[in-house]
Coordinates of C-alpha atoms and ligand atoms in Angstrom, one line a residue:
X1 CA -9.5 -23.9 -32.4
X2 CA -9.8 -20.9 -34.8
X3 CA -10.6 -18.0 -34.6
X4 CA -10.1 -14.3 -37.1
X5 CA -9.7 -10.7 -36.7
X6 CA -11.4 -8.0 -38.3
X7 CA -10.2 -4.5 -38.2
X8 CA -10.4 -1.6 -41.0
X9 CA -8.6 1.1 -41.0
X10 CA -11.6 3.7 -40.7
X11 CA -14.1 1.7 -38.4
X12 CA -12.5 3.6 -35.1
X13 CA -13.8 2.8 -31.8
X14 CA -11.9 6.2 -30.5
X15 CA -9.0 7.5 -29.0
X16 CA -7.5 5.5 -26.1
X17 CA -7.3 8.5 -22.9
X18 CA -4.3 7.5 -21.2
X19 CA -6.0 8.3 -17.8
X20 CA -7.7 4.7 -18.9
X21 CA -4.7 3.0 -17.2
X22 CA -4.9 4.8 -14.1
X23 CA -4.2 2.9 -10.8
X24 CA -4.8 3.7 -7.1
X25 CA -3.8 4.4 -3.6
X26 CA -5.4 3.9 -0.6
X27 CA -4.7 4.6 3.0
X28 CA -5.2 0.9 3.6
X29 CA -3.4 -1.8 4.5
X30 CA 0.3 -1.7 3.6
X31 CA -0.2 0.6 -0.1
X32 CA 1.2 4.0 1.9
X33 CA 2.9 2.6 4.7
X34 CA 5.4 0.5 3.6
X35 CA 4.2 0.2 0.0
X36 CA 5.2 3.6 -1.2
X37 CA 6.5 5.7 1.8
X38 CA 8.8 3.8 4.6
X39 CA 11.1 6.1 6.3
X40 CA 14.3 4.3 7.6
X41 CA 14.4 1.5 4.6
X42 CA 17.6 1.5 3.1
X43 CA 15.5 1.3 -0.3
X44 CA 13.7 4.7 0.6
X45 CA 14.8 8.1 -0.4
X46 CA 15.6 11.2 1.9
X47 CA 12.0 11.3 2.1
X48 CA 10.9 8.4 3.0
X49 CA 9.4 7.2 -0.4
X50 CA 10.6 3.7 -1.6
X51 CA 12.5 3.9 -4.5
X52 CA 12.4 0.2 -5.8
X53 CA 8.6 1.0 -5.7
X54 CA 9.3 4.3 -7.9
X55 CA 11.1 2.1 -10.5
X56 CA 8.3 -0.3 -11.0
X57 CA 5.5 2.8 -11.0
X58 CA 7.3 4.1 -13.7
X59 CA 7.8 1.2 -15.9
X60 CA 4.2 0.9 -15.3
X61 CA 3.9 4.7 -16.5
X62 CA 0.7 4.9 -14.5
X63 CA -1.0 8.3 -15.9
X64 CA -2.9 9.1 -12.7
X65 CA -3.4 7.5 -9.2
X66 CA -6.4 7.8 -7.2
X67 CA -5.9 9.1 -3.5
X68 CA -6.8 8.5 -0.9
X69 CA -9.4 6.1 -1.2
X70 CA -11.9 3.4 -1.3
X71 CA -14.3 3.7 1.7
X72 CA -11.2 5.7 3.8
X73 CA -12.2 9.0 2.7
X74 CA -15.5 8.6 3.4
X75 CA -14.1 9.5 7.1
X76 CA -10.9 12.1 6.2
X77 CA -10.5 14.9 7.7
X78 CA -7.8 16.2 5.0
X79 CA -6.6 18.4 7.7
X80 CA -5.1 15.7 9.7
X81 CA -2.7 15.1 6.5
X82 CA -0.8 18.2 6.4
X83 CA 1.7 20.5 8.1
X84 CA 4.6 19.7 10.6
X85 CA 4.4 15.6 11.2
X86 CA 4.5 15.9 14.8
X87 CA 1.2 17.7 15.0
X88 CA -0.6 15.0 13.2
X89 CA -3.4 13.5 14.9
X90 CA -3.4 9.5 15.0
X91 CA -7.2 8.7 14.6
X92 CA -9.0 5.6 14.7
X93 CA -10.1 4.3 10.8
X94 CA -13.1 3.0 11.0
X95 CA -13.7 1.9 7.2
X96 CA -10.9 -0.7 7.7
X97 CA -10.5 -1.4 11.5
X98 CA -6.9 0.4 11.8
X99 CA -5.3 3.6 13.5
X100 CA -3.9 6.1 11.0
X101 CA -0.8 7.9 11.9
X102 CA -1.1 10.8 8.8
X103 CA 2.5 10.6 8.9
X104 CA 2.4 10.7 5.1
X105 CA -0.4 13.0 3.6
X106 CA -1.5 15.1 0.8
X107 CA 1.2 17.1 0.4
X108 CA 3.5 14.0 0.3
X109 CA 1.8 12.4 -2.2
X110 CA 1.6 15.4 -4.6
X111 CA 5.6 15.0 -4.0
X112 CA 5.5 11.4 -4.2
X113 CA 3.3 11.3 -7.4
X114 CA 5.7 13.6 -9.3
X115 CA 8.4 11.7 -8.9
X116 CA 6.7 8.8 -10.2
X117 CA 5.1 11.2 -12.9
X118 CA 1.7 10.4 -12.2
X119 CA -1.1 12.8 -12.2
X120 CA -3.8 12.8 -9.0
X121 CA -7.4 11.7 -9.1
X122 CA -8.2 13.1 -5.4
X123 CA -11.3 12.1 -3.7
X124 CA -13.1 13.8 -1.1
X125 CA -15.2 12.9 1.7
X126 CA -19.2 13.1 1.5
X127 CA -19.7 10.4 3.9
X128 CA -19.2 11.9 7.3
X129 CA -18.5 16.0 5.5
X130 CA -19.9 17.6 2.4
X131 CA -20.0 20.5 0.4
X132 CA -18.2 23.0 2.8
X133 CA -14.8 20.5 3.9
X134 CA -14.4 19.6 -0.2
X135 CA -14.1 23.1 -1.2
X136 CA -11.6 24.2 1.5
X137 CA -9.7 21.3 0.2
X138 CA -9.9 22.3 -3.6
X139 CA -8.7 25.4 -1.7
X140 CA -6.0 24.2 -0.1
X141 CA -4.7 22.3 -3.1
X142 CA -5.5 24.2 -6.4
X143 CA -5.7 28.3 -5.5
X144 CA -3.1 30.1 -5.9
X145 CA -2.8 32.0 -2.8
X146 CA -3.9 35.2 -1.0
X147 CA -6.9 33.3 1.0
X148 CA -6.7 31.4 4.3
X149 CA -6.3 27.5 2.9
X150 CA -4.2 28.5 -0.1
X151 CA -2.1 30.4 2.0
X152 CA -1.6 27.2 4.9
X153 CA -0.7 25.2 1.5
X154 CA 2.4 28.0 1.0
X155 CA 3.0 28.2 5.1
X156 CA 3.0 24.5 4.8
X157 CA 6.4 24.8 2.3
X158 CA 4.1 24.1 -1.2
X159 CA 4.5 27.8 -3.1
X160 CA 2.9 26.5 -6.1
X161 CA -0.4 24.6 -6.5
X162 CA -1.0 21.3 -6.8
X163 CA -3.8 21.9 -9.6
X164 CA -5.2 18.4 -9.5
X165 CA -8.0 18.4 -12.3
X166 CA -9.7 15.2 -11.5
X167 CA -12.2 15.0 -8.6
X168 CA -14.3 12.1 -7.0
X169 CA -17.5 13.5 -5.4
X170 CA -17.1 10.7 -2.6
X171 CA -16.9 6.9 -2.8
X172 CA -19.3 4.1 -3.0
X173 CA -22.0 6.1 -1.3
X174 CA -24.6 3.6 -2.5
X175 CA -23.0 1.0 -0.2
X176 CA -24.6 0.3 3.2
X177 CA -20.8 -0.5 4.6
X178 CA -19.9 3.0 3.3
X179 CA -19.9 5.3 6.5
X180 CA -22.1 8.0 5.9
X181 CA -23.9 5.8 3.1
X182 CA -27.0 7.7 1.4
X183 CA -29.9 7.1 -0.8
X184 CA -29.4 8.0 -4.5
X185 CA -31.2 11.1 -3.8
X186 CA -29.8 12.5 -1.1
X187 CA -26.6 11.6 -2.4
X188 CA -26.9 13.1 -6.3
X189 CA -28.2 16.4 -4.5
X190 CA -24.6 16.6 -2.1
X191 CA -22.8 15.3 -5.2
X192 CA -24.6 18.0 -7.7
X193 CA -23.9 20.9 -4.5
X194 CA -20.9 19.7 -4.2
X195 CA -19.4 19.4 -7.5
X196 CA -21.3 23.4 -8.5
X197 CA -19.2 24.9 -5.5
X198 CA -16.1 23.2 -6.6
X199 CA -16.4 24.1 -10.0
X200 CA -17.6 27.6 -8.4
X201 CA -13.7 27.7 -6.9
X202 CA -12.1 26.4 -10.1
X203 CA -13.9 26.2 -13.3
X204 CA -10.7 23.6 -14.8
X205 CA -11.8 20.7 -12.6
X206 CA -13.4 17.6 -13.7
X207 CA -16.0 15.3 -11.6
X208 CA -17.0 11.7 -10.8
X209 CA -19.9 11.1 -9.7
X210 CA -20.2 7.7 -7.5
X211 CA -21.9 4.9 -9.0
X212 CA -23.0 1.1 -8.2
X213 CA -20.2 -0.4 -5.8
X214 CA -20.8 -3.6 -8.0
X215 CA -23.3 -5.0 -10.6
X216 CA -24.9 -6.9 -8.2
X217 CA -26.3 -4.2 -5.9
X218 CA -29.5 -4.1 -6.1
X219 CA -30.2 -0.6 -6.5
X220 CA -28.0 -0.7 -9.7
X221 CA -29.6 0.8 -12.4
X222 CA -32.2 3.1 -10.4
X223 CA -29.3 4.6 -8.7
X224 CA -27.1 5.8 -11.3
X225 CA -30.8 7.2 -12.9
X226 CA -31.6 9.5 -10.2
X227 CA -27.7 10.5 -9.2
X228 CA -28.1 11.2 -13.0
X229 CA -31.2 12.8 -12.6
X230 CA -30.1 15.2 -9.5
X231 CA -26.2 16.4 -11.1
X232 CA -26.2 15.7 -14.5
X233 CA -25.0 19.3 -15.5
X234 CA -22.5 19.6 -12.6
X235 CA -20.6 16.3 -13.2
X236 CA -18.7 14.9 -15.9
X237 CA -18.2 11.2 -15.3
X238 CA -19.9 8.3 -13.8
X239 CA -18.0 5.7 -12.1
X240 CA -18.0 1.7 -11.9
X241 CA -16.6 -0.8 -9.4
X242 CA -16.0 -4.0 -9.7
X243 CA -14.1 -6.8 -8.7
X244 CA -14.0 -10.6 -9.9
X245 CA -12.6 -14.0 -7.8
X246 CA -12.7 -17.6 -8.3
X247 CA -14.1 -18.7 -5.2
X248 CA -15.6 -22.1 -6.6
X249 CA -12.1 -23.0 -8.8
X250 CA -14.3 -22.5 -11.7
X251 CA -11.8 -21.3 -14.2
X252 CA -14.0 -21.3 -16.9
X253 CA -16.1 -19.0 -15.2
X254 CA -13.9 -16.7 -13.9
X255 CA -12.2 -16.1 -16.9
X256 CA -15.6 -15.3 -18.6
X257 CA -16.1 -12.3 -15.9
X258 CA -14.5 -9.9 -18.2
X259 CA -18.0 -10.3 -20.0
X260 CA -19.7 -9.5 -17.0
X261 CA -17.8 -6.1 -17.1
X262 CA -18.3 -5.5 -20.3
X263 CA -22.5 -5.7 -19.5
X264 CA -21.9 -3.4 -16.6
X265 CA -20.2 -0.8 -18.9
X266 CA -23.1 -1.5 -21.5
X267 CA -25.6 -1.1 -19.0
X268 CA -24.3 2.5 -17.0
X269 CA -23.6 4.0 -20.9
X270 CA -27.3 3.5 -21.7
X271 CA -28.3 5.1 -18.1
X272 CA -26.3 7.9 -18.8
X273 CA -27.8 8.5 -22.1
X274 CA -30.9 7.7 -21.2
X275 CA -30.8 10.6 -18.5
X276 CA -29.2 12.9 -21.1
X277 CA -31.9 12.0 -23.4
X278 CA -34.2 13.3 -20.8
X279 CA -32.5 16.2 -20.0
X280 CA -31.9 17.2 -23.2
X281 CA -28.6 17.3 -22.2
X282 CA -25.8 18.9 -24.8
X283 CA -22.8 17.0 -22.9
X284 CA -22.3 13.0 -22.4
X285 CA -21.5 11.6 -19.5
X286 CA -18.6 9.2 -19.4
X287 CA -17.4 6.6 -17.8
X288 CA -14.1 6.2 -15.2
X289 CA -14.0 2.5 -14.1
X290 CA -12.4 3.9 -11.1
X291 CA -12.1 0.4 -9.0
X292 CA -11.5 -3.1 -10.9
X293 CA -9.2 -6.1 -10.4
X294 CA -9.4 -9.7 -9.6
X295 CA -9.9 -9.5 -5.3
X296 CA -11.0 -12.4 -3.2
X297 CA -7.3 -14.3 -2.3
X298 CA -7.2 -12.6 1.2
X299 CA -10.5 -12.1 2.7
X300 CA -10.8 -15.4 4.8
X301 CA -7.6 -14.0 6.4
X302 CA -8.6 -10.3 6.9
X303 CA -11.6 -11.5 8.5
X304 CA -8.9 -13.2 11.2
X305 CA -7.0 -9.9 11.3
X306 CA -6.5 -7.7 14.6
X307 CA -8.1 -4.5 14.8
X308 CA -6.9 -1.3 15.7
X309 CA -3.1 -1.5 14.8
X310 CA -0.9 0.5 12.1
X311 CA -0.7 -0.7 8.3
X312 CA -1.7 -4.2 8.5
X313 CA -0.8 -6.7 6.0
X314 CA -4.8 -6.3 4.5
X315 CA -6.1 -7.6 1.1
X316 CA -2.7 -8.8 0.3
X317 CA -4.1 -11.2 -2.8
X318 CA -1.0 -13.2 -4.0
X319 CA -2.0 -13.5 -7.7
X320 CA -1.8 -16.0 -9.8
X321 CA -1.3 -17.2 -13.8
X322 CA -5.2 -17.5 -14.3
X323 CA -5.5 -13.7 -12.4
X324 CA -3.3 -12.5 -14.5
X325 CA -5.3 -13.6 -17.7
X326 CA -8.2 -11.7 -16.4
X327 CA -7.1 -8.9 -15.6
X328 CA -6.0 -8.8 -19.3
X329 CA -9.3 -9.8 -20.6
X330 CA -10.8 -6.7 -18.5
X331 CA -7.8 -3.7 -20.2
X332 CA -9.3 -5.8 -23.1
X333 CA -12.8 -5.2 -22.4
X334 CA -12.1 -1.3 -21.2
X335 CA -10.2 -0.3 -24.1
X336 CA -13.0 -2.1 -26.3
X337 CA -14.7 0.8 -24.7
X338 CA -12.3 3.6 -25.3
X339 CA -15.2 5.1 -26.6
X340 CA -17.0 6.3 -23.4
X341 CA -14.4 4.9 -20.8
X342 CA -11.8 7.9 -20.1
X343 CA -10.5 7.0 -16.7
X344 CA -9.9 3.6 -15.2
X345 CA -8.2 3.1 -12.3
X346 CA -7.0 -0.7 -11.3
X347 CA -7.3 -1.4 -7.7
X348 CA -4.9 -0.9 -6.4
X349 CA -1.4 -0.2 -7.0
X350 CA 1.1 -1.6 -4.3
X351 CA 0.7 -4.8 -1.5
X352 CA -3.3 -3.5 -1.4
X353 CA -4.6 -6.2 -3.9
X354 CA -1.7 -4.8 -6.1
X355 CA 0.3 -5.4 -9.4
X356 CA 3.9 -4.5 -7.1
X357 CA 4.5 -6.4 -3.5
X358 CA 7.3 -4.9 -0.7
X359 CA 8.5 -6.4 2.0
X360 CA 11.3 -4.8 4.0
X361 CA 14.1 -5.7 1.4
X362 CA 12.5 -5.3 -1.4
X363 CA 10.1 -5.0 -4.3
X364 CA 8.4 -7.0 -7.1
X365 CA 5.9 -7.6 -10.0
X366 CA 3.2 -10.0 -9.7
X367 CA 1.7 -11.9 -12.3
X368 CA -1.5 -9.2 -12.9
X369 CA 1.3 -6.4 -13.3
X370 CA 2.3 -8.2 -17.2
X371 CA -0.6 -7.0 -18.7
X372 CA -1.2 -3.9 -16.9
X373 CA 2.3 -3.0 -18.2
X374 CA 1.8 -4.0 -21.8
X375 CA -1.7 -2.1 -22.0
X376 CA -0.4 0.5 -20.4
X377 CA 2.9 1.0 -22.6
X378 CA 1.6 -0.4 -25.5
X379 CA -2.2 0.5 -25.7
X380 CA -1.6 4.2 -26.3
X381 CA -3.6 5.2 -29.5
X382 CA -6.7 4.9 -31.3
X383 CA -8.8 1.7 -31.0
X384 CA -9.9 0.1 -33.9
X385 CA -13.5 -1.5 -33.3
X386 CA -12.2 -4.7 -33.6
X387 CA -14.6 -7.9 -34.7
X388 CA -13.5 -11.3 -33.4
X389 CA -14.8 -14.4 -35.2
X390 CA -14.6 -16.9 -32.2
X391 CA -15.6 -20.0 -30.8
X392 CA -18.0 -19.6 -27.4
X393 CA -18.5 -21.3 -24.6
X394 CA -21.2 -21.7 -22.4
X395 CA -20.5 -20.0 -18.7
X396 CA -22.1 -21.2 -15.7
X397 CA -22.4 -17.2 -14.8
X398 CA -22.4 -15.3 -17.8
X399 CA -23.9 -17.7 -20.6
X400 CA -22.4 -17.6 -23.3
X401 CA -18.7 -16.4 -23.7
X402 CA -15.5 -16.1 -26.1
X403 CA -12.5 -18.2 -26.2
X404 CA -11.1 -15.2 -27.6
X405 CA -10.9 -11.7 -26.6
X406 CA -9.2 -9.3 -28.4
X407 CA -8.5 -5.4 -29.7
X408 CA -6.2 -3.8 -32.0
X409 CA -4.7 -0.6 -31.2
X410 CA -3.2 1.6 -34.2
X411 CA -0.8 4.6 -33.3
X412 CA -0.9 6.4 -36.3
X413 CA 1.4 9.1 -34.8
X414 CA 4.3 6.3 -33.8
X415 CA 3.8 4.2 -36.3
X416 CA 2.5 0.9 -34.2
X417 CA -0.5 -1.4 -34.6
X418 CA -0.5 -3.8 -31.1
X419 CA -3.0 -6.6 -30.9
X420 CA -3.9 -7.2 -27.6
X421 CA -5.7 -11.0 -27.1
X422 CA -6.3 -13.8 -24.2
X423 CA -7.3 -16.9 -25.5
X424 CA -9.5 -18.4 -22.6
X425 CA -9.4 -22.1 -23.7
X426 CA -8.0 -24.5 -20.9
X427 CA -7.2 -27.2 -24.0
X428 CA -6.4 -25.7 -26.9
X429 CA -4.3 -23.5 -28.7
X430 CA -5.9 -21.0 -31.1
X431 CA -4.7 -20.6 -35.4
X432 CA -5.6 -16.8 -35.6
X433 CA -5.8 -14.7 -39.0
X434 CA -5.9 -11.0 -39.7
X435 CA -6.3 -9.0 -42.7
X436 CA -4.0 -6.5 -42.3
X437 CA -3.3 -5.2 -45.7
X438 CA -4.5 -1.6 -45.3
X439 CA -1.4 -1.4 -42.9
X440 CA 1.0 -1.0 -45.9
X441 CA 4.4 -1.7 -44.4
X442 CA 4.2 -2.8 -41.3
X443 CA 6.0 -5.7 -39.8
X444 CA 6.0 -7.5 -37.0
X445 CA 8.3 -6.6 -34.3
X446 CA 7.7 -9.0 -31.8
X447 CA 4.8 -11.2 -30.1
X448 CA 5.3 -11.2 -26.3
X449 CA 3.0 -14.2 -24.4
X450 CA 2.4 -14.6 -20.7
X451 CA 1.5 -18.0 -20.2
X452 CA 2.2 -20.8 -17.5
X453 CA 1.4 -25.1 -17.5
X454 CA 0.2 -24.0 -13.8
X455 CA -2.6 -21.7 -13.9
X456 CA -1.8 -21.4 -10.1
X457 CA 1.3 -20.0 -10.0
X458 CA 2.5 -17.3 -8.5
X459 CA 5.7 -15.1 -8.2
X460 CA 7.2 -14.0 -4.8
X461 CA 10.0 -12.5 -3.3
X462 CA 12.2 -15.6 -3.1
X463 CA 11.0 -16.5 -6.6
X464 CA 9.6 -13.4 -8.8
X465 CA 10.1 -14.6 -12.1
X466 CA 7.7 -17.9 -12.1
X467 CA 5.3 -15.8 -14.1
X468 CA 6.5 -13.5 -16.8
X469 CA 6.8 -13.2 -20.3
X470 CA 8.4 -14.9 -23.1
X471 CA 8.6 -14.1 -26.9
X472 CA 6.7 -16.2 -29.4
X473 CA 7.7 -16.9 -32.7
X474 CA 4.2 -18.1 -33.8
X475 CA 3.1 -14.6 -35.5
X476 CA 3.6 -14.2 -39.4
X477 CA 2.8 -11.5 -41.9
X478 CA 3.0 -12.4 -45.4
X479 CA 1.4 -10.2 -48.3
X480 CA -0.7 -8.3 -45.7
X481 CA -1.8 -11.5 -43.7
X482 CA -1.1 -12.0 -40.5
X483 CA -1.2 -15.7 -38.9
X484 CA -0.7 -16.4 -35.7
X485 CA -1.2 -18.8 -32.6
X486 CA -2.3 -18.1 -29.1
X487 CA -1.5 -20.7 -27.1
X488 CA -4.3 -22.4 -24.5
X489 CA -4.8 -19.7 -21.6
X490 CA -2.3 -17.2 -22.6
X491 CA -2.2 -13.6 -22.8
X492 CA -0.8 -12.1 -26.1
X493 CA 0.7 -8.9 -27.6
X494 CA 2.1 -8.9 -30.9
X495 CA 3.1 -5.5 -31.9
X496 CA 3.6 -4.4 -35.7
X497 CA 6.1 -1.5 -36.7
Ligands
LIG1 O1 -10.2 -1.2 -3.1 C1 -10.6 -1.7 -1.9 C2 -12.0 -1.2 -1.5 O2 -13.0 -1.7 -2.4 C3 -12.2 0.3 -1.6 O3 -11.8 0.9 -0.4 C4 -13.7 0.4 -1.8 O4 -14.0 1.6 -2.5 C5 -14.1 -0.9 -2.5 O5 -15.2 -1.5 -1.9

């Protein structure tokens, strides 16, 4: 097969926000308790956090994580997080079937997240509180003092404030699974209440309003409207869920989910312009993508799972070669979108359908974390809105869909032009061209390919390099030309310097 791409210099999509490579804990599962925090582990440090964890957040440099959930805050009582550990409440979980011990809390992940240099995305609970809980906790974590929750925070052993500027006005709320689930209405009201008394408290905060759980729901489209309609002056972003699986071994298909995603991103821009239209707004909404990654590997075994017990091993998805080729089709698809997609958050960031796995001795990468890595370390920059000539194929879900996916990210600053491509075919390999001549001077440092004959395999503890990168010596740039291959289902970066 061939395939070309087209980039120019001045045709800019827009600057890539680095918050667009943001992950995500939740209390769920095994992502706090023994995924980050395990007190006793001769691989934790003197509080508790695991440190061969640390090391792989950091080469991920994750820009901001997401706390504490997913459907779990839709039932926290923040409250229950903080002060001396042995007056922590144990509560029944109800989003996930579980008892949570609070033993690690807000305050340890502010510590937690520094040391991994990650900013927080917090969330707060409008499923079973509102307005009233999510200001005392903006309180609590961003005043500076003098008042009753700022001064808990300082009584607490935090002097300084955590000054997290990126709040989630709830989770999922449209879902009927969602405790505390409302109709769009009532729910852009609390979210538009919500968000005005926050900002009241601290004018420096952002806001993300809850939208569609998934593309399919079927109040997509009318809910983001009226949420839209209700808080469109109070909030700043709209977000998107969604997650993909190959349930029918339909590779094909699966791999041309990414298009899905990229309708769904389509489809909530034009509602939020739409509104603004409207409105006459002055402002745009964006977007933060603040859920997505490949999830379906463990649910026929959490269905069997026993309820009511600590940190179970829940939505542990082993992932595989083909996962991991998604997964880099959809950083594809959200940087395409650099545009109006700020914040993205992949879901989630250790054991929890995660790029990292623990277990009590150690810690490693699975095959999603590759790309994750490279678009996060690599992508930083300013997208070029890159055309790709390619050959389609026709998807049993998504119609018709591209061999190839690609985008080419220029660093002026640094220097560094990185394309970024996943060529889909099963078969064949791919002869790609690019002009490249109004990138006087650059060379190609190197072309780095994930790519496996088994488009099942997976890495593990015993064996954690089955899946990982190689260099490719297929890339060539001769008067301004670049040729290249791509080999059949492989995932790409060849970076120029
Ligand atoms: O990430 C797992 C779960 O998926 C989250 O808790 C929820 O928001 C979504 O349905």
């Amino acid at each position: 097969k061939k395939a070309e791409i087209i980039v120019d210099k001045y045709f800019l999509t827009g600057a890539v926000d680095k918050r667009i490579f943001g992950s995500f804990i939740e209390h769920l599962g095994r992502a706090v308790y023994e995924g980050i925090y395990q007190e006793g582990n001769p691989n934790s440090d003197a509080q508790g956090f695991r440190k061969d964890t640390l090391d792989l957040v950091k080469e991920l440099q994750v820009p901001i994580v997401r706390y504490p959930g997913g459907n779990f805050v839709s039932g926290f009582r923040w409250e229950d997080s903080v002060g001396p550990k042995d007056k922590r409440p144990s509560r029944p979980e109800l989003a996930w079937g579980v008892i949570e011990t609070n033993q690690f809390g807000l305050n340890e992940f502010a510590d937690w997240s520094k040391k991994a240099g990650s900013d927080i995305m917090m969330a707060v609970n409008l499923g079973t509180r509102g307005p009233e809980d999510a200001k005392n906790l903006l309180e609590y974590c961003n005043f500076k003092g003098g008042t009753y929750y700022s001064d808990l925070r300082k009584e607490h052993g935090y002097k300084d404030p955590h000054d997290i500027k990126v709040w989630c006005l709830g989770n999922e709320m449209d879902g009927p699974w969602q405790m505390g689930h409302k109709t769009a209405t009532e729910y852009g009201r609390i979210a538009a209440e919500t968000s005005r008394l926050m900002k009241f408290m601290d004018p420096t905060i952002e806001t993300v309003a809850c939208g569609s759980s998934n593309l399919d729901m079927p109040t997509f489209g009318s809910w983001e409207y009226t949420v839209l309609d209700e808080a469109y002056d109070e909030v700043d972003y709209m977000s998107l869920h969604q997650y993909y699986g190959n349930r029918d071994d339909d590779t094909p298909d699966f791999l041309a989910s990414s298009k899905g995603m990229d309708d769904f991103i389509s489809g909530v821009v034009s509602i939020c312009d739409a509104v603004k239209a409207k409105k006459h707004g002055k402002k745009n909404i964006n977007l933060s993508f603040d859920e997505w990654n490949v999830w379906y590997h463990s649910n026929e075994a959490d269905e069997k799972l026993e309820k009511w017990i600590q940190a179970p091993h829940q939505l542990e998805d082993i992932y595989n070669f083909e996962d991991a080729l998604l997964v880099g089709s959809m950083l594809i698809t959200l940087l395409r979108h650099a545009d109006r997609v700020k914040i993205a958050c992949l879901a989630q960031l250790v054991n929890v359908i995660a790029p990292i796995m623990t277990s009590d001795t150690g810690a490693w990468r699975q095959t999603i974390f590759y790309p994750y890595f490279h678009a996060s370390v690599y992508g930083r920059g300013t997208v070029l809105n890159t055309q790709v000539h390619t050959p389609v194929y026709e998807s049993k879900t998504y119609g018709e869909a591209p061999y190839l996916d690609s985008v080419c990210i220029w660093n002026e600053e640094e220097d560094t032009l990185t394309i970024f491509a996943v060529n889909k075919s099963l078969e064949e390999d791919m002869e790609v061209s690019c002009d490249l001549r109004q990138f006087e001077g650059y060379k190609v440092a190197e072309h780095i390919v994930l790519t496996n004959d088994d488009l099942k395999a997976v890495n593990t503890e015993a064996a954690p390099n089955t899946v990982a990168p190689t260099l490719s010596s297929a890339t060539k740039l001769e008067n301004g030309k670049l040729q290249t291959v791509f080999g059949k289902h492989s995932w790409n970066v060849i970076r120029l310097s």
